[in-house]
Rosetta silent file (secondary structure, phi, psi, omega in degrees, C-alpha in Angstrom):
SEQUENCE: MAPLRYHITTLSFQSSFLNPVPHPKAGLILHCTLPSVGPPEGIQTPSTKQPTSSPMLRFSRCLGFSPIRAYHSTHHTASNVIVNAKTPEAILLSKAIEHVPTLGFSRASIDAAVQDLGYLDSIQSVVTASSTHSPEYSLVLFWLKLQRQKLYDEVLNPKLDFHAVKDEYDRVLYLINKRLLYNEPIIGLLSEALAQLVVPYNWGTSLEELHNLSDDVAFYAGDMSNDSAWYAKRLLFSSIYVKSELYMLQDSSDNFKRTRQYVDSSVASVKAAGASYNAVEQWTFFNAISLVNLIKSQLARG
SCORE:     score description
SCORE:     0.000 S_00000001
   1 L     0.000  120.269  178.517   40.930  -84.717   -4.422 S_00000001
   2 L   -32.132  129.115 -178.737   43.361  -82.034   -5.359 S_00000001
   3 L   -62.238  162.553 -174.884   46.966  -82.952   -5.200 S_00000001
   4 L  -107.232  151.845 -133.005   48.983  -81.713   -2.556 S_00000001
   5 E  -142.995  123.466  157.606   51.049  -78.764   -3.553 S_00000001
   6 E  -176.444  154.217  174.973   53.947  -77.350   -1.581 S_00000001
   7 E  -130.729  159.491  178.698   57.286  -75.751   -1.809 S_00000001
   8 E  -129.331  119.926  179.648   60.091  -74.729    0.880 S_00000001
   9 L  -112.643 -137.007 -177.563   62.079  -71.907    1.728 S_00000001
  10 L  -123.595  173.438  178.201   63.625  -70.647    4.914 S_00000001
  11 L    73.557  -23.839  160.293   62.782  -69.071    8.395 S_00000001
  12 L  -162.523  175.128 -175.517   59.455  -69.893    9.401 S_00000001
  13 E  -110.196  129.245 -173.758   56.722  -72.131    8.964 S_00000001
  14 L  -131.523  139.543  164.076   53.200  -70.910    6.629 S_00000001
  15 L  -146.628  176.912 -163.855   50.281  -72.275    4.939 S_00000001
  16 L   -73.023   -8.352  165.293   47.388  -71.379    3.004 S_00000001
  17 L  -131.878   33.318  172.415   45.118  -71.165    6.306 S_00000001
  18 L  -136.746  154.026  176.626   47.895  -70.169    9.085 S_00000001
  19 L   -80.224  152.422  161.841   49.691  -67.044   10.189 S_00000001
  20 L   -91.474  142.191 -153.016   53.292  -67.397   10.558 S_00000001
  21 E  -107.897  134.834  165.088   54.814  -69.366   13.157 S_00000001
  22 L   -62.897  139.923  158.619   58.483  -69.376   13.947 S_00000001
  23 L   -82.127  109.352 -166.765   60.124  -72.620   14.027 S_00000001
  24 L   -82.045   32.985  167.695   61.709  -72.372   17.349 S_00000001
  25 L  -129.720  -57.766 -172.047   65.113  -74.471   16.361 S_00000001
  26 L  -141.872  -25.784  170.789   66.128  -74.042   12.624 S_00000001
  27 L    59.635  139.090  161.243   62.799  -73.137   10.992 S_00000001
  28 L  -149.879  159.919 -170.903   61.787  -72.975    7.829 S_00000001
  29 L  -100.511  112.260  164.611   58.749  -71.005    5.669 S_00000001
  30 E   -98.387  102.407  173.651   56.120  -73.991    4.213 S_00000001
  31 E   -90.292  132.760  167.356   53.802  -72.376    1.690 S_00000001
  32 E  -152.731  149.451  145.873   51.551  -75.404    1.294 S_00000001
  33 E   -80.057  122.876 -169.954   47.963  -75.882   -0.343 S_00000001
  34 L  -101.801  170.163  144.677   45.993  -78.454    1.186 S_00000001
  35 L   -61.983  119.114 -173.165   43.283  -80.348   -0.592 S_00000001
  36 L   -33.924   62.733 -174.712   39.786  -78.581    0.419 S_00000001
  37 L  -112.442    0.041 -168.390   39.309  -79.932    3.796 S_00000001
  38 L    76.602  151.227  173.513   39.445  -76.681    6.106 S_00000001
  39 L   -43.230  127.765  159.270   42.051  -75.614    8.740 S_00000001
  40 L   -77.305  139.759 -175.952   42.757  -78.410   11.140 S_00000001
  41 L   -68.726  143.258  156.360   42.106  -77.937   14.984 S_00000001
  42 L    88.549   13.225 -178.531   44.708  -77.834   17.345 S_00000001
  43 L   -80.201  145.815 -176.641   47.678  -77.098   14.881 S_00000001
  44 L  -115.178  176.703  175.613   51.389  -76.584   16.084 S_00000001
  45 L   -51.449  177.961  172.023   54.696  -75.681   15.202 S_00000001
  46 L   -73.669  -29.365 -173.807   56.893  -78.312   13.724 S_00000001
  47 L   -95.228   18.461 -176.147   58.608  -79.021   16.848 S_00000001
  48 L   -93.114  100.526 -174.765   55.801  -79.245   18.950 S_00000001
  49 L   -49.644  121.021  162.506   55.442  -83.085   20.200 S_00000001
  50 L   -93.356  123.177  160.307   51.921  -84.527   19.115 S_00000001
  51 L   -42.063  155.742 -173.972   49.678  -87.366   20.209 S_00000001
  52 L   -57.213  -35.052  178.479   49.341  -89.551   17.606 S_00000001
  53 L   -84.488   13.555 -174.722   45.900  -88.899   16.165 S_00000001
  54 L   -90.852 -166.294 -174.065   46.587  -85.214   15.929 S_00000001
  55 H   -74.636  -24.452 -171.955   46.011  -82.954   12.428 S_00000001
  56 H   -85.759  -18.706  151.717   49.660  -82.195   12.645 S_00000001
  57 H   -57.238  -44.430  174.002   51.056  -85.658   12.174 S_00000001
  58 H   -57.983  -43.709  159.092   48.909  -86.174    9.822 S_00000001
  59 H   -42.782  -68.875 -149.388   49.993  -82.558    7.790 S_00000001
  60 H   -66.956  -31.641  176.633   53.046  -83.878    8.508 S_00000001
  61 H   -48.329  -38.348  174.340   53.070  -87.485    7.062 S_00000001
  62 H   -56.231  -49.348 -177.188   51.724  -85.632    3.885 S_00000001
  63 H   -68.983  -20.195 -169.980   54.876  -83.550    3.695 S_00000001
  64 L    80.015   -4.050  174.628   57.311  -86.299    4.532 S_00000001
  65 L  -128.386  151.242 -172.604   58.747  -85.041    7.592 S_00000001
  66 L  -107.629  139.542 -166.770   58.315  -85.424   11.103 S_00000001
  67 L   -94.451   21.713 -171.837   57.893  -82.338   13.662 S_00000001
  68 L  -114.619  146.678  151.939   58.725  -84.676   16.562 S_00000001
  69 L   -39.588  147.094  175.819   62.026  -85.048   18.369 S_00000001
  70 H   -64.820  -32.041 -174.777   63.485  -88.471   17.622 S_00000001
  71 H   -97.105    6.523  151.456   63.336  -89.866   20.927 S_00000001
  72 H  -102.395   41.099 -174.640   59.905  -88.738   21.466 S_00000001
  73 L   -79.383  126.372 -179.529   58.438  -90.254   18.107 S_00000001
  74 L  -104.387   17.780  164.968   54.970  -91.657   18.844 S_00000001
  75 L   -96.195  -33.313  177.846   55.305  -93.599   15.881 S_00000001
  76 L  -133.611  105.249 -175.503   58.140  -95.779   16.620 S_00000001
  77 H   -85.001   -1.009  150.334   58.717  -96.521   20.520 S_00000001
  78 H   -24.331  -54.924 -170.203   62.027  -98.097   19.648 S_00000001
  79 H   -95.443    1.698  158.281   63.288  -94.768   19.025 S_00000001
  80 L   -53.001   39.722 -168.449   62.248  -93.023   21.962 S_00000001
  81 L  -120.581  105.648 -172.774   65.492  -93.570   23.592 S_00000001
  82 L   -53.041  -58.491 -177.245   67.275  -90.819   25.640 S_00000001
  83 L  -122.017  113.283 -177.348   70.172  -93.032   26.491 S_00000001
  84 L   -88.722  115.219  175.207   71.327  -95.826   24.285 S_00000001
  85 L   -57.992  -20.321 -153.350   72.482  -98.354   27.040 S_00000001
  86 L   -97.009  -14.666 -172.725   74.374 -100.237   24.330 S_00000001
  87 L   -78.886  169.376  161.034   77.373  -97.706   23.546 S_00000001
  88 H   -51.874  -30.674 -165.776   80.670  -97.968   25.092 S_00000001
  89 H   -89.878  -47.866 -179.090   80.579  -94.474   26.723 S_00000001
  90 H   -42.842  -62.466 -171.467   76.926  -95.528   27.919 S_00000001
  91 H   -69.227  -26.616  171.628   78.153  -99.023   29.696 S_00000001
  92 H   -62.184  -58.713 -166.088   81.173  -97.254   31.169 S_00000001
  93 H   -85.181  -22.960  162.181   79.339  -94.377   32.770 S_00000001
  94 H   -94.839   12.623  149.543   76.272  -96.187   33.956 S_00000001
  95 H   -77.724  -48.583 -177.555   78.717  -98.493   36.000 S_00000001
  96 H   -43.821  -66.879  178.320   80.470  -95.142   36.801 S_00000001
  97 H   -39.077  -39.532  153.760   77.019  -93.909   38.249 S_00000001
  98 H   -24.987  -66.880 -155.820   76.948  -96.987   40.464 S_00000001
  99 H   -86.954   -2.903 -174.022   79.899  -95.425   42.568 S_00000001
 100 H   -57.718  -53.295  178.619   78.509  -91.602   42.623 S_00000001
 101 H   -45.841  -21.314  177.191   77.017  -92.017   46.064 S_00000001
 102 H  -110.270  -34.411  176.808   80.170  -92.928   47.531 S_00000001
 103 H  -113.947  -17.166  168.800   83.149  -91.321   45.169 S_00000001
 104 L    91.705  165.702 -166.081   80.768  -88.376   44.070 S_00000001
 105 L   -67.069   63.878 -164.211   80.413  -87.081   40.432 S_00000001
 106 L  -142.325  163.179 -177.254   84.408  -87.647   39.923 S_00000001
 107 H   -54.678  -28.987  178.537   87.130  -89.091   37.808 S_00000001
 108 H   -44.288  -62.545 -152.183   87.147  -91.826   40.889 S_00000001
 109 H   -75.898   -8.810  168.913   83.882  -92.998   40.101 S_00000001
 110 H   -75.877  -61.832  172.788   84.936  -93.509   36.262 S_00000001
 111 H   -46.980  -16.326 -164.849   88.447  -95.345   37.484 S_00000001
 112 H  -106.171  -37.674  165.352   86.376  -97.805   39.780 S_00000001
 113 H   -44.465  -53.828 -166.954   83.964  -98.441   36.700 S_00000001
 114 H   -73.402  -21.749  176.224   86.549  -99.362   34.467 S_00000001
 115 H   -86.756  -27.714  161.690   88.257 -101.759   36.820 S_00000001
 116 H   -55.822   -4.701  169.443   84.834 -103.245   37.639 S_00000001
 117 L  -120.667   12.268  165.619   84.261 -104.260   33.833 S_00000001
 118 L    86.569    5.993 -166.420   87.786 -105.266   33.330 S_00000001
 119 L   -82.828  171.187  168.728   88.501 -102.521   30.880 S_00000001
 120 L   -86.524  147.059 -175.043   92.044 -101.227   30.259 S_00000001
 121 H   -56.013  -25.905  174.295   92.432  -97.551   31.461 S_00000001
 122 H   -51.624  -31.825  163.478   92.379  -96.369   27.907 S_00000001
 123 H   -26.513  -61.751  179.523   88.772  -97.265   27.712 S_00000001
 124 H   -48.627    5.091  164.309   88.278  -93.719   29.442 S_00000001
 125 H   -83.903    3.956  173.935   88.898  -92.369   26.224 S_00000001
 126 L   -95.454   -3.262  162.239   85.405  -92.835   24.686 S_00000001
 127 H   -63.714  -80.577 -144.246   84.556  -90.370   27.420 S_00000001
 128 H   -82.632   -5.585 -171.291   86.967  -87.488   26.503 S_00000001
 129 H   -90.147  -41.153 -155.565   86.554  -88.662   22.510 S_00000001
 130 H  -102.381    5.731 -179.226   82.996  -88.176   22.311 S_00000001
 131 L  -150.470  152.219  176.161   82.862  -84.897   24.167 S_00000001
 132 L   -94.384   22.849 -172.419   84.738  -81.544   24.733 S_00000001
 133 L  -105.660  173.435  163.056   83.661  -81.389   28.562 S_00000001
 134 L   -69.407  149.186  161.212   85.400  -83.063   31.619 S_00000001
 135 H   -24.397  -55.752  177.215   84.953  -86.491   32.628 S_00000001
 136 H   -38.261  -66.751 -172.768   83.395  -84.934   35.569 S_00000001
 137 H   -62.232  -41.893 -165.659   80.996  -82.805   33.715 S_00000001
 138 H   -75.352  -30.248 -174.475   80.067  -85.833   30.997 S_00000001
 139 H   -67.819  -42.290  165.526   79.224  -88.093   34.336 S_00000001
 140 H   -56.333  -40.599 -174.121   76.755  -85.307   35.373 S_00000001
 141 H   -80.906  -46.714  155.936   75.040  -84.642   32.125 S_00000001
 142 H   -31.486  -37.056  179.369   75.061  -88.385   31.539 S_00000001
 143 H   -79.650  -47.027  176.639   73.219  -88.720   35.121 S_00000001
 144 H   -65.199  -19.701  173.763   70.694  -86.384   34.085 S_00000001
 145 H   -57.735  -50.571 -171.038   70.185  -88.188   30.978 S_00000001
 146 H   -77.366  -57.217  159.183   69.277  -91.155   32.556 S_00000001
 147 H   -42.260  -42.450  174.159   66.590  -89.502   34.995 S_00000001
 148 H   -77.854   -4.682  146.935   64.891  -88.274   32.050 S_00000001
 149 H   -76.986  -61.558  163.889   64.623  -91.491   30.665 S_00000001
 150 H   -41.577  -50.377 -167.869   63.664  -93.265   33.754 S_00000001
 151 H   -68.329  -54.528 -174.209   60.964  -90.398   33.950 S_00000001
 152 H   -58.889  -22.175  173.463   60.049  -91.278   30.456 S_00000001
 153 H   -83.990  -25.944  169.995   59.760  -94.927   31.039 S_00000001
 154 H   -66.551  -45.022  176.583   57.419  -94.311   34.162 S_00000001
 155 H   -57.688  -38.592  172.840   55.180  -92.594   31.827 S_00000001
 156 L   -61.146  -12.604 -161.364   54.883  -95.393   29.799 S_00000001
 157 L   -83.150  115.405 -163.508   53.727  -97.653   32.560 S_00000001
 158 L   -77.809  -45.888 -171.428   49.616  -97.601   31.905 S_00000001
 159 L   -93.192   33.776  161.259   49.073  -98.364   35.658 S_00000001
 160 L   -54.181  132.000  173.057   50.854  -95.325   36.572 S_00000001
 161 H   -54.192  -31.941 -174.343   48.711  -92.927   39.177 S_00000001
 162 H   -63.652  -17.908  166.424   49.516  -90.592   36.569 S_00000001
 163 H   -87.785   12.488 -177.069   47.067  -91.477   33.967 S_00000001
 164 L  -101.391  -27.618 -177.817   44.433  -91.324   36.173 S_00000001
 165 L   -71.338  108.451 -166.592   45.414  -87.550   36.347 S_00000001
 166 L   -93.382  -27.998 -175.430   43.247  -85.520   33.710 S_00000001
 167 L   -74.394  159.097  159.146   44.364  -81.491   34.169 S_00000001
 168 L   -49.720  -66.486  169.966   47.306  -80.653   32.504 S_00000001
 169 L   -44.527  -45.572 -179.332   48.855  -78.665   35.453 S_00000001
 170 H   -62.155  -31.418 -173.900   48.080  -81.509   37.875 S_00000001
 171 H   -80.599  -19.264 -161.261   50.260  -83.618   35.380 S_00000001
 172 H   -97.673  -52.679 -175.513   52.849  -81.079   35.367 S_00000001
 173 H   -59.290  -32.834 -173.119   52.893  -80.969   39.314 S_00000001
 174 H   -98.065   -0.566  171.141   53.328  -84.639   39.304 S_00000001
 175 H   -90.763  -46.215  161.988   55.929  -84.999   36.944 S_00000001
 176 H   -38.073  -51.180  147.840   58.051  -82.444   38.385 S_00000001
 177 H   -28.920  -75.664 -162.167   57.583  -83.915   41.889 S_00000001
 178 H   -61.157  -37.806  172.692   58.580  -87.422   40.465 S_00000001
 179 H   -41.926  -52.515 -168.658   61.636  -85.771   38.789 S_00000001
 180 H   -68.578  -33.500  168.967   62.907  -84.082   41.841 S_00000001
 181 H   -36.117  -45.373 -158.711   62.188  -87.516   43.968 S_00000001
 182 H   -70.321  -30.957 -176.398   65.089  -89.136   41.810 S_00000001
 183 L   -54.059  -27.704 -159.018   67.514  -86.636   43.141 S_00000001
 184 H   -56.339  -43.695 -174.597   66.883  -88.243   46.819 S_00000001
 185 H   -70.380   -6.979  177.116   69.600  -90.892   46.524 S_00000001
 186 H  -128.206   33.492  179.043   72.455  -88.281   45.732 S_00000001
 187 L   -79.016  -14.306  163.343   71.085  -85.424   47.350 S_00000001
 188 L   -55.064  -31.315 -179.764   74.308  -84.901   49.426 S_00000001
 189 L   -95.748  -12.078 -167.396   76.113  -84.635   46.028 S_00000001
 190 H   -50.410  -39.582 -155.645   73.583  -82.562   44.315 S_00000001
 191 H   -84.018  -37.741  175.622   75.220  -79.424   45.096 S_00000001
 192 H   -56.447  -48.995  174.735   78.614  -80.967   43.571 S_00000001
 193 H   -75.420  -20.832 -174.749   76.698  -81.604   40.199 S_00000001
 194 H   -61.208  -52.723 -170.308   74.898  -78.108   40.083 S_00000001
 195 H   -47.077  -61.569 -177.422   78.497  -76.700   40.537 S_00000001
 196 H   -47.346  -52.523 -173.219   79.769  -78.768   37.159 S_00000001
 197 H   -60.651  -54.439 -154.635   76.655  -77.203   35.244 S_00000001
 198 H   -85.068  -20.200  154.424   77.055  -73.764   35.932 S_00000001
 199 L   -19.202  106.029  169.209   80.861  -73.659   34.637 S_00000001
 200 H   -23.391  -72.506 -165.758   80.747  -70.960   32.046 S_00000001
 201 H   -68.452  -12.270  163.700   81.986  -73.288   29.250 S_00000001
 202 H  -100.324   14.809  172.948   79.097  -75.951   30.183 S_00000001
 203 H   -37.647  -66.117 -176.539   76.108  -73.390   30.044 S_00000001
 204 H   -40.729  -57.592 -169.744   75.201  -74.084   26.735 S_00000001
 205 H   -92.861  -11.588  171.716   74.689  -78.016   27.037 S_00000001
 206 H   -82.926  -40.111  168.306   73.450  -77.543   30.538 S_00000001
 207 H   -43.507  -57.618 -178.121   70.548  -74.953   29.530 S_00000001
 208 H   -32.102  -51.058 -176.101   69.886  -77.569   26.896 S_00000001
 209 H   -75.127  -53.464  164.131   69.390  -80.344   29.012 S_00000001
 210 H   -51.688  -31.827  168.295   67.139  -78.253   31.195 S_00000001
 211 H   -57.326  -39.224  178.775   65.236  -77.533   28.313 S_00000001
 212 H   -68.478  -31.146  175.897   64.726  -80.888   27.268 S_00000001
 213 H   -61.926  -59.348  179.080   63.366  -81.662   30.735 S_00000001
 214 H   -47.749  -39.168  177.299   60.875  -78.769   30.767 S_00000001
 215 H   -60.050  -56.930 -177.018   60.214  -79.966   26.962 S_00000001
 216 H   -54.166  -42.712 -168.729   59.418  -83.372   28.282 S_00000001
 217 H   -87.776  -13.888  158.036   57.397  -82.632   30.868 S_00000001
 218 H   -58.234  -35.920 -172.590   55.197  -80.294   28.974 S_00000001
 219 H   -91.329  -69.723  161.972   54.662  -82.771   26.399 S_00000001
 220 H    -9.501  -54.652 -162.261   53.869  -85.651   29.043 S_00000001
 221 L   -79.017  -12.514 -178.596   51.600  -83.315   30.872 S_00000001
 222 L    76.797   48.536  165.571   49.688  -82.817   27.144 S_00000001
 223 L   -50.237  140.106  151.128   50.690  -79.157   26.138 S_00000001
 224 L  -119.055   13.495 -164.559   48.946  -78.313   23.144 S_00000001
 225 L   -58.028  161.047  175.964   50.284  -74.953   22.946 S_00000001
 226 L  -140.000    2.068 -175.566   51.059  -73.401   19.225 S_00000001
 227 L  -119.966 -135.048  179.496   52.132  -69.959   19.947 S_00000001
 228 H   -80.704  -41.652  176.250   54.447  -67.902   22.327 S_00000001
 229 H   -33.392  -31.275 -162.345   52.685  -70.124   25.011 S_00000001
 230 H   -62.747  -77.376 -179.536   54.715  -73.116   23.729 S_00000001
 231 H   -32.755  -71.562 -161.538   58.078  -71.028   24.731 S_00000001
 232 H   -36.701  -53.623 -165.735   56.623  -69.270   27.865 S_00000001
 233 H   -52.538  -75.591 -170.969   55.291  -72.755   29.144 S_00000001
 234 H   -52.647  -63.767 -173.294   58.794  -74.656   28.735 S_00000001
 235 H   -52.674  -64.648 -175.948   60.778  -71.509   30.325 S_00000001
 236 H   -54.900  -35.141 -170.161   58.504  -71.336   33.381 S_00000001
 237 H   -55.003  -36.129  153.221   58.491  -75.268   33.676 S_00000001
 238 H   -21.697  -81.800  172.344   62.476  -74.461   33.890 S_00000001
 239 H   -50.029  -53.379 -172.612   62.341  -71.981   36.309 S_00000001
 240 H   -57.245  -44.292 -175.526   60.223  -73.846   38.579 S_00000001
 241 H   -42.101  -66.019 -161.309   62.362  -76.983   38.259 S_00000001
 242 H   -68.561  -65.385 -177.251   65.709  -75.412   38.964 S_00000001
 243 H   -47.457  -36.402  162.983   64.194  -73.085   41.804 S_00000001
 244 H   -42.603  -72.676 -159.261   62.650  -76.524   43.369 S_00000001
 245 H   -52.319  -55.418  176.592   66.080  -78.250   43.177 S_00000001
 246 H   -49.594  -54.869  156.187   67.700  -75.515   44.920 S_00000001
 247 H   -29.208  -50.504 -162.773   64.588  -75.674   47.654 S_00000001
 248 H   -80.638  -27.458  159.701   64.983  -78.953   48.046 S_00000001
 249 H   -32.407  -58.391 -164.181   69.058  -78.588   48.835 S_00000001
 250 L  -101.255   23.024 -171.327   68.031  -76.771   51.832 S_00000001
 251 L   -92.121  133.634  160.954   64.928  -78.832   52.909 S_00000001
 252 L  -131.183   24.559  168.591   65.009  -80.997   55.961 S_00000001
 253 L   -65.338  153.537  168.138   61.463  -81.601   56.339 S_00000001
 254 H   -48.418  123.044  178.225   60.336  -85.349   56.479 S_00000001
 255 H    58.211    7.925  171.648   60.253  -86.664   52.825 S_00000001
 256 H    72.859   21.458  175.441   60.842  -83.154   51.492 S_00000001
 257 H   -56.540  -22.799 -163.427   57.459  -82.182   52.244 S_00000001
 258 H   -82.063  -44.817  160.771   58.272  -78.281   52.349 S_00000001
 259 H   -40.653  -53.321 -167.670   59.705  -78.810   48.402 S_00000001
 260 H   -80.163  -39.471  167.693   56.840  -80.425   47.192 S_00000001
 261 H   -51.329  -20.812  164.098   54.403  -77.602   48.702 S_00000001
 262 H   -80.786  -32.986  172.493   56.877  -74.881   47.028 S_00000001
 263 H   -57.471  -39.022 -155.408   56.120  -77.012   43.532 S_00000001
 264 H   -79.152  -38.876 -169.146   52.619  -77.067   44.117 S_00000001
 265 H   -68.559  -25.082  161.016   52.364  -73.288   44.889 S_00000001
 266 H   -51.259  -50.604 -173.398   54.704  -72.851   41.628 S_00000001
 267 H   -82.706  -24.593 -174.049   52.579  -74.705   39.152 S_00000001
 268 H   -85.621  -16.652  167.239   49.695  -73.395   40.567 S_00000001
 269 H   -40.070  -51.363  178.175   51.185  -69.979   40.053 S_00000001
 270 H   -80.853  -20.166 -175.117   51.594  -70.739   36.258 S_00000001
 271 H   -72.824  -36.893  177.603   48.335  -72.196   35.856 S_00000001
 272 L   -77.389   -9.100 -176.527   46.705  -68.728   36.993 S_00000001
 273 L   -59.756  -56.873  179.181   49.157  -66.969   34.392 S_00000001
 274 H    61.735 -124.088 -149.503   46.861  -67.392   31.571 S_00000001
 275 H   -80.355   14.460  154.941   47.114  -64.772   29.097 S_00000001
 276 H   -82.344   13.584 -172.485   50.512  -63.611   30.309 S_00000001
 277 H   -78.054  -32.952  171.941   52.441  -65.845   28.702 S_00000001
 278 H   -34.336  -68.311 -168.589   52.806  -63.427   25.590 S_00000001
 279 H   -46.077  -43.276 -167.261   54.943  -61.312   27.860 S_00000001
 280 H   -64.970  -25.505 -171.089   57.191  -64.109   29.012 S_00000001
 281 H   -68.390  -21.443 -179.076   58.354  -64.932   25.575 S_00000001
 282 H   -76.417  -30.573  168.919   60.173  -61.548   25.598 S_00000001
 283 L  -118.415   65.697 -166.515   62.545  -62.223   28.237 S_00000001
 284 H   -99.441  -47.556  176.153   63.169  -66.014   27.968 S_00000001
 285 H   -68.003  -22.957  179.865   66.873  -65.562   27.347 S_00000001
 286 H   -62.256  -40.394 -166.065   67.690  -63.034   29.820 S_00000001
 287 H   -66.099  -38.507  176.891   65.683  -65.538   32.437 S_00000001
 288 H   -56.783  -54.534 -170.280   67.803  -68.729   31.121 S_00000001
 289 H   -65.889  -16.723  168.777   70.868  -66.933   32.099 S_00000001
 290 H   -85.301  -12.937 -174.678   69.521  -65.879   35.633 S_00000001
 291 H   -81.171  -29.330  151.149   68.551  -69.164   36.362 S_00000001
 292 H   -31.219  -81.917  165.386   72.423  -69.925   35.814 S_00000001
 293 H   -17.079  -94.583  169.654   73.043  -67.024   37.998 S_00000001
 294 H   -19.255  -42.818  176.886   70.661  -68.109   40.779 S_00000001
 295 H   -56.428  -56.391 -173.059   72.260  -71.723   40.828 S_00000001
 296 H   -63.939  -35.823  179.099   75.818  -70.047   41.474 S_00000001
 297 H   -37.589  -65.109 -178.853   74.239  -67.637   44.075 S_00000001
 298 H   -32.796  -48.685 -169.586   72.798  -70.650   45.805 S_00000001
 299 H   -66.157  -44.538 -158.254   75.930  -72.472   45.493 S_00000001
 300 H   -84.157  -30.162 -176.616   78.239  -69.944   46.897 S_00000001
 301 H   -72.845  -20.714 -170.328   76.033  -69.382   50.025 S_00000001
 302 L   100.505    0.000    0.000   76.444  -72.907   50.732 S_00000001
């Protein structure tokens, strides 16, 4: 078998059998000559998360790099950690989350956590030292990450009904509804949390966290896109989630029945979109900012 030969330059991803595909985050051009085995099926961009048996993972092992985010490794379960519960910041904020239902996403919740843990007041510096954001925003962001970790942990459960769902979009529907369900204990405080997310200097981190959620949903649902649909699906899932969360704030129906109906119709619309994914990629950035503006306008209405 011929030896593997490769060299790396910049900007996009290429091989002898692929058209150039832009790396969605930091990218490189990879010119690679593979042994004579033919083009693998289902090849995806370097950042696309893959099942363990995928050609992309076998390809990446040959090259010595992983195309998967560290906390979504399909090789090392222990690395799939969104929240490291052992850090001082996580210990403090996890305890503070327990006080959120009564004290809100506020410094008071963090103060109460310090007292519960028997720490000195100076321990709060672990929150401010690790972030340029306010303690209140750090608490909101930590709560969001906890919910993503919870969603991941649930998906790992082989007895979950989720694993009996075969259709990708039915899985998306299941996952979005499951994530919205996590909001119920703090539904009266959700507006307060959203208000923190849309403060201008928090936009970047907030949108990143939203993208990570939609990326999780797409991955768990089994998305195998390797073109502009990769971007488009995630944008659309982000949009559905944000709008559903805002809908949830106004929903007084039993068990948020109307919210679930809204999610159902929204996901069905994405499923029907099909070939229109290509057009969506062109306005990704615009709509990311539009989502922020939508949240702000809805909060202003109360």
